[in-house]
CSV table of C-alpha atoms in Angstrom, one decimal:
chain,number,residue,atom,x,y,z
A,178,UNK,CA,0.0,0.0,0.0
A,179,UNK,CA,1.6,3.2,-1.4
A,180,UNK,CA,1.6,6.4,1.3
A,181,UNK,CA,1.2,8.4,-2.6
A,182,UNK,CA,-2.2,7.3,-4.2
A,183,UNK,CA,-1.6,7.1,-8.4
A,184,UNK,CA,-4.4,5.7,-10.4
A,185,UNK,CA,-3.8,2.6,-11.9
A,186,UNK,CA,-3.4,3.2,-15.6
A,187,UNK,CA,-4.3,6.1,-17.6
A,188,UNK,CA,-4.4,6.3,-22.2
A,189,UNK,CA,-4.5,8.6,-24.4
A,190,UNK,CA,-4.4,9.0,-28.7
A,191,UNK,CA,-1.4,10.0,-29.7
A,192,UNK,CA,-1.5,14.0,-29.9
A,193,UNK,CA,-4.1,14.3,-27.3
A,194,UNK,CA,-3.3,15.3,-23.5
A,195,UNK,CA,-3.5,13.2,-20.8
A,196,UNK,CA,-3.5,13.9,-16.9
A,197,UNK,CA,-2.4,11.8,-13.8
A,198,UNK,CA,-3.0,12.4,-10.3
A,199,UNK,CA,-1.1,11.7,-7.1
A,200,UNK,CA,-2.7,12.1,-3.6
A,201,UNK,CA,-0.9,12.5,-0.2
A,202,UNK,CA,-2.0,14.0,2.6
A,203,UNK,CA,-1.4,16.7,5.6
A,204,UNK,CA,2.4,14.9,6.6
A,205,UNK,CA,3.6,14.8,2.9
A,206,UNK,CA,2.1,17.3,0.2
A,207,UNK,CA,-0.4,18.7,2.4
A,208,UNK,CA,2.8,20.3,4.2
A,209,UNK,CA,4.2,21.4,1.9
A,210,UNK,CA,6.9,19.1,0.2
A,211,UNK,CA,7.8,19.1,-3.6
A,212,UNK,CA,6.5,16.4,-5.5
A,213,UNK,CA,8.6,14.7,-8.2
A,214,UNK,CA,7.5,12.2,-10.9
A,215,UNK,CA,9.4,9.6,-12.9
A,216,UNK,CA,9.7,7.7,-15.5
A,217,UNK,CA,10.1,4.3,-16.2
A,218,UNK,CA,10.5,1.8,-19.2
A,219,UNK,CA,9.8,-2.0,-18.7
A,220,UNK,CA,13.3,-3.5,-17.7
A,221,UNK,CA,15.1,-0.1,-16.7
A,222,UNK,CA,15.5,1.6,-14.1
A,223,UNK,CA,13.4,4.7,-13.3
A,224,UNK,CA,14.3,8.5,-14.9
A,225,UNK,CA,14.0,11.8,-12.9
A,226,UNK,CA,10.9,13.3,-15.1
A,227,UNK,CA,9.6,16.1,-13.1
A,228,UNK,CA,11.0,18.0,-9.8
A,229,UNK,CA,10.1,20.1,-7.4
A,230,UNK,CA,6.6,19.8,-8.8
A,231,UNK,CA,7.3,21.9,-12.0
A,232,UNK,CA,10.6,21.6,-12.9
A,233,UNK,CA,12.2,19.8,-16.0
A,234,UNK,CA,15.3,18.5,-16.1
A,235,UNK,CA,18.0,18.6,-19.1
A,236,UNK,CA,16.8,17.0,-21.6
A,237,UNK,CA,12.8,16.4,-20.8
A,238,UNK,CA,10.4,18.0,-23.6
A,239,UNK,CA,8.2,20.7,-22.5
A,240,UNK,CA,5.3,18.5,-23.0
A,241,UNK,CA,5.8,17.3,-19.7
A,242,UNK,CA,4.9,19.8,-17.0
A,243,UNK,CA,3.9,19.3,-13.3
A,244,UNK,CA,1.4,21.1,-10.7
A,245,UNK,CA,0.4,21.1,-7.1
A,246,UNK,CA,-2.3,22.0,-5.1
A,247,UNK,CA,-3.1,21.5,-1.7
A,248,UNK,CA,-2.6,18.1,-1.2
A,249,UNK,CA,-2.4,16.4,-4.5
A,250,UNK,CA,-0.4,17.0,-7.5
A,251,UNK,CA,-0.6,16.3,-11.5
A,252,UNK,CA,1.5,15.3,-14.6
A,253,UNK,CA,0.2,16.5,-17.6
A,254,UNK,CA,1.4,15.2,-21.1
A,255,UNK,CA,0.3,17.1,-24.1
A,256,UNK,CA,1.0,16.0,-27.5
A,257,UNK,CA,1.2,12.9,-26.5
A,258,UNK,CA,3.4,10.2,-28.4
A,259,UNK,CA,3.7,6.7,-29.0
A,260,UNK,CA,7.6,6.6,-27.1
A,261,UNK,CA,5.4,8.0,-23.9
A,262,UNK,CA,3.7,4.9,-22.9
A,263,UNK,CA,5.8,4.1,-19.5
A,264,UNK,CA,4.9,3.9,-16.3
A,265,UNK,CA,4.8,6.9,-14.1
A,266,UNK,CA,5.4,7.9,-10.0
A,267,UNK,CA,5.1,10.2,-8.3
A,268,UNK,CA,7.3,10.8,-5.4
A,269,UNK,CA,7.9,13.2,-1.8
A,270,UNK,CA,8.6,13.2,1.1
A,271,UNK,CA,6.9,13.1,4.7
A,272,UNK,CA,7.6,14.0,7.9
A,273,UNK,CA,7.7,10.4,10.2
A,274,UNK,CA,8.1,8.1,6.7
A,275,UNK,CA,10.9,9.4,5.0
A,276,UNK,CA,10.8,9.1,0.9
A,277,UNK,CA,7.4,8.7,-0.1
A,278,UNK,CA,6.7,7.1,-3.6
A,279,UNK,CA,2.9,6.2,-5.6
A,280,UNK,CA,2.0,3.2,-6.9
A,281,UNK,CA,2.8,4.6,-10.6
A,282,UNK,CA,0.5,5.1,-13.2
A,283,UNK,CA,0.6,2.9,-16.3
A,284,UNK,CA,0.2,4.9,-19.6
A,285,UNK,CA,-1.1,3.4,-22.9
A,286,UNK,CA,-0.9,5.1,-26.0
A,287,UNK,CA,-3.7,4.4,-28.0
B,157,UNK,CA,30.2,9.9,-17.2
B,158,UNK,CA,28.1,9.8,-13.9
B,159,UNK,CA,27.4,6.2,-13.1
B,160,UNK,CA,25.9,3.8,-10.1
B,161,UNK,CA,26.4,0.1,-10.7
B,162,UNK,CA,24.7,-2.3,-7.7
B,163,UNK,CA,26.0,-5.8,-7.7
B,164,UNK,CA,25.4,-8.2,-5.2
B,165,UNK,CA,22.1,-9.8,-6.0
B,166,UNK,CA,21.1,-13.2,-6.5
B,167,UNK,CA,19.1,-16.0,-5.3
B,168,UNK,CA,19.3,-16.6,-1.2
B,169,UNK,CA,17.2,-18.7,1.2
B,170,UNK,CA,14.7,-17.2,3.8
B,171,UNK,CA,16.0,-16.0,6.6
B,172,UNK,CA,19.5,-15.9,5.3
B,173,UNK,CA,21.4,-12.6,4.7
B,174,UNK,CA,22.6,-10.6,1.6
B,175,UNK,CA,25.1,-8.0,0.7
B,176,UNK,CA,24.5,-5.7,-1.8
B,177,UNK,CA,27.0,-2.9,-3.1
B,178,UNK,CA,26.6,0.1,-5.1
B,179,UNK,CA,29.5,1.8,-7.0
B,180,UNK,CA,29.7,5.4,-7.9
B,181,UNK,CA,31.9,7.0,-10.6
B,182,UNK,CA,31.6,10.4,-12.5
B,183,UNK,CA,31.4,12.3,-9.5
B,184,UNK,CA,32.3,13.1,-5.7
B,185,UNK,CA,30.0,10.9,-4.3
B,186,UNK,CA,31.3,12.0,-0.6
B,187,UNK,CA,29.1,15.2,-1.6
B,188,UNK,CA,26.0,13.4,-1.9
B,189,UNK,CA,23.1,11.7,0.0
B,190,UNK,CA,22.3,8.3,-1.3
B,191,UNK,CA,19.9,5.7,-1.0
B,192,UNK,CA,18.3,2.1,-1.6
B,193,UNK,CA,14.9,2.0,-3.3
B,194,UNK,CA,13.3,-1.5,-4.3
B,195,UNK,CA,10.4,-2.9,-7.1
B,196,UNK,CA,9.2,-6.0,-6.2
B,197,UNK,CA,8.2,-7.9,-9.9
B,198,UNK,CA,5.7,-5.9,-11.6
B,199,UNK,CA,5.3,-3.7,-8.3
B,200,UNK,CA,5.8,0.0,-7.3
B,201,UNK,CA,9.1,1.7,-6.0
B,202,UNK,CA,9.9,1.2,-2.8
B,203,UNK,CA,12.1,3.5,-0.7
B,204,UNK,CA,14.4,1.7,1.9
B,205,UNK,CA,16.7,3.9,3.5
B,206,UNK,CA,19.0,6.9,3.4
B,207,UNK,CA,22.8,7.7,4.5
B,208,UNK,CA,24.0,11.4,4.6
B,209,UNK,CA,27.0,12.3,3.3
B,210,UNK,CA,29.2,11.5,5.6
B,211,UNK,CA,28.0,8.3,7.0
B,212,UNK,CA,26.8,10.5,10.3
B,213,UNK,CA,23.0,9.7,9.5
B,214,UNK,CA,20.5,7.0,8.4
B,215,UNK,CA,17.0,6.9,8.1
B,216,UNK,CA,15.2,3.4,7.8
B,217,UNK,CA,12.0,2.9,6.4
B,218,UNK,CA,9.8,0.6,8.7
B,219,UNK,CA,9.3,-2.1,6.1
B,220,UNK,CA,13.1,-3.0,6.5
B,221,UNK,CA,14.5,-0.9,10.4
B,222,UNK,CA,16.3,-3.5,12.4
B,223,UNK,CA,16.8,-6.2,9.7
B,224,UNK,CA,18.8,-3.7,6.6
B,225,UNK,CA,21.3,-1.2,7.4
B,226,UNK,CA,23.3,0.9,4.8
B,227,UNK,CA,27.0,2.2,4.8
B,228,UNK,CA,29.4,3.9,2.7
B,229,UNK,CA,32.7,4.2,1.9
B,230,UNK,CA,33.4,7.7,0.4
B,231,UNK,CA,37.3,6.3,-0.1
B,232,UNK,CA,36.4,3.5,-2.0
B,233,UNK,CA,32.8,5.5,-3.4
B,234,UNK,CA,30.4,2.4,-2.7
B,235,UNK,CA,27.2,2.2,-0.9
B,236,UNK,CA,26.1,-0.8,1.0
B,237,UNK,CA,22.8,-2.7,2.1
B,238,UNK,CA,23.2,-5.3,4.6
B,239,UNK,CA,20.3,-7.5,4.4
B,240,UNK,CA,19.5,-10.2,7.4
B,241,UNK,CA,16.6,-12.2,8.1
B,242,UNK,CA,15.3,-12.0,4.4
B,243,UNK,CA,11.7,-12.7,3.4
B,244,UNK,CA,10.3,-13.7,0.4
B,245,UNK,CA,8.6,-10.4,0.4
B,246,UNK,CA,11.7,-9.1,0.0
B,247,UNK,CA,12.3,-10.0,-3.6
B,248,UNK,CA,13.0,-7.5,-5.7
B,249,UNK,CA,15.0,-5.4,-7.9
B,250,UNK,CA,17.5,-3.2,-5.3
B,251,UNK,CA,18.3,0.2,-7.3
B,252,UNK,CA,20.4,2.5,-5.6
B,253,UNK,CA,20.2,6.2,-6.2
B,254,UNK,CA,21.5,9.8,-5.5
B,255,UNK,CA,19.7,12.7,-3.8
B,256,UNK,CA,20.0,15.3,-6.0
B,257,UNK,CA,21.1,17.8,-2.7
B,258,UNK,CA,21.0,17.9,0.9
B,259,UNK,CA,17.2,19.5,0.9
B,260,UNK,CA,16.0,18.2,-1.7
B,261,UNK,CA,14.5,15.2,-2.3
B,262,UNK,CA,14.6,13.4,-5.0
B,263,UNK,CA,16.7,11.4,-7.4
B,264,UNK,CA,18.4,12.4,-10.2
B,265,UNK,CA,20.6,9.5,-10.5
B,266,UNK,CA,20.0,5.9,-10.6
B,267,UNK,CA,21.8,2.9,-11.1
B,268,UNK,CA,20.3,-0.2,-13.8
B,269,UNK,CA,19.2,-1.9,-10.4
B,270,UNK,CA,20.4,-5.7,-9.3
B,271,UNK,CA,17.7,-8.4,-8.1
B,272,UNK,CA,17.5,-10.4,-5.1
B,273,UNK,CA,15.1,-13.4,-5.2
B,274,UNK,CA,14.3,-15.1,-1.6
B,275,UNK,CA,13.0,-18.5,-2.2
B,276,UNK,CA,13.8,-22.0,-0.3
């Protein structure tokens, strides 16, 4: 059981935009700790996407961007592609746990 | 280039224990925060535990306090997870990984991950 709830699997058509959600609560988001997304292809190991909850690293398009509010944040993909589909978590931190992660979001492209 | 390769994995008995090790390269890896994050098969990351630094601090998720415990050693630039009384719950692929800096946290390194399998 993930402290980060992530829905299970999200699609999209290629070109369209997709969203995907990640919910803490008052000892992680809630107060007031960046949230951080990833990416992950089957059989490697997972890429720094997003951090501090809107920030691209090097080398990530800009049709990745990230948002928070109150105690939930979002990934939005827009012009979604085929070389997207991955699974996605999110990730922050809390207060008594340490490192919290989701349970990742599987995306299909249609 | 900057690079973390885990070795150490493999196929143990429950209940027995398990070293793994994590080598760093590409950068001064006594400057940096690191830690162990599982995936069970199929599963969701998992974050284990954290070492400052130095060595001064660790944190322990509860999944794994009192049975795992991670070192380093910034002369030789490895990280360690000492693994006792292993379950088969506790199979997985062990990735280790760099905080990007002291406040924040997250990971902008990762290694290719090695996997431990506990089965009699």
């Amino acid at each position: 059981q993930s402290v980060l709830t992530q829905s299970p699997s999200v699609s999209g058509a290629p070109g369209q935009r997709v969203t995907m959600s990640c919910t803490g609560g008052s000892s992680d988001i809630g107060a007031g700790y960046d949230v951080h997304w990833y990416q992950q292809f089957p059989g490697t190991a997972p890429k720094l996407l997003i951090s501090g909850d809107n920030y691209r690293p090097s080398g990530v398009p800009d049709r990745f961007s990230g948002s928070k509010s109150g105690t939930s944040a979002s990934l939005a993909i827009t012009g979604l592609q085929a070389e997207d589909e991955a699974d996605y978590y999110c990730q922050s931190y809390d207060s008594r746990l340490g490192v919290v992660f989701g349970g990742g979001t599987k995306l299909t492209v249609l | 280039q900057e690079q973390l390769v885990e070795s150490g994995g493999g196929v143990v008995q429950p209940g027995r224990s398990l070293r793994l090790s994590c080598a760093a390269s590409g950068f001064t890896f006594s400057r940096y925060t690191m830690h162990w994050v599982r995936q069970a098969p199929g599963k969701g990351l998992d974050w284990l535990a954290f070492i400052s630094y130095d060595g001064s601090n660790q944190y322990y998720a509860d999944s794994v306090k009192g049975r795992f415990t991670i070192s380093r050693d910034n002369f030789k630039n490895t990280l360690d997870l000492q693994m006792n009384i292993l379950r088969a719950e506790d199979t997985a692929f062990y990735y280790c990984a760099r905080q990007f800096s002291t406040y924040n946290w997250y990971f902008d390194l990762w290694g290719r991950g090695t996997l431990v399998t506990v089965s009699s």
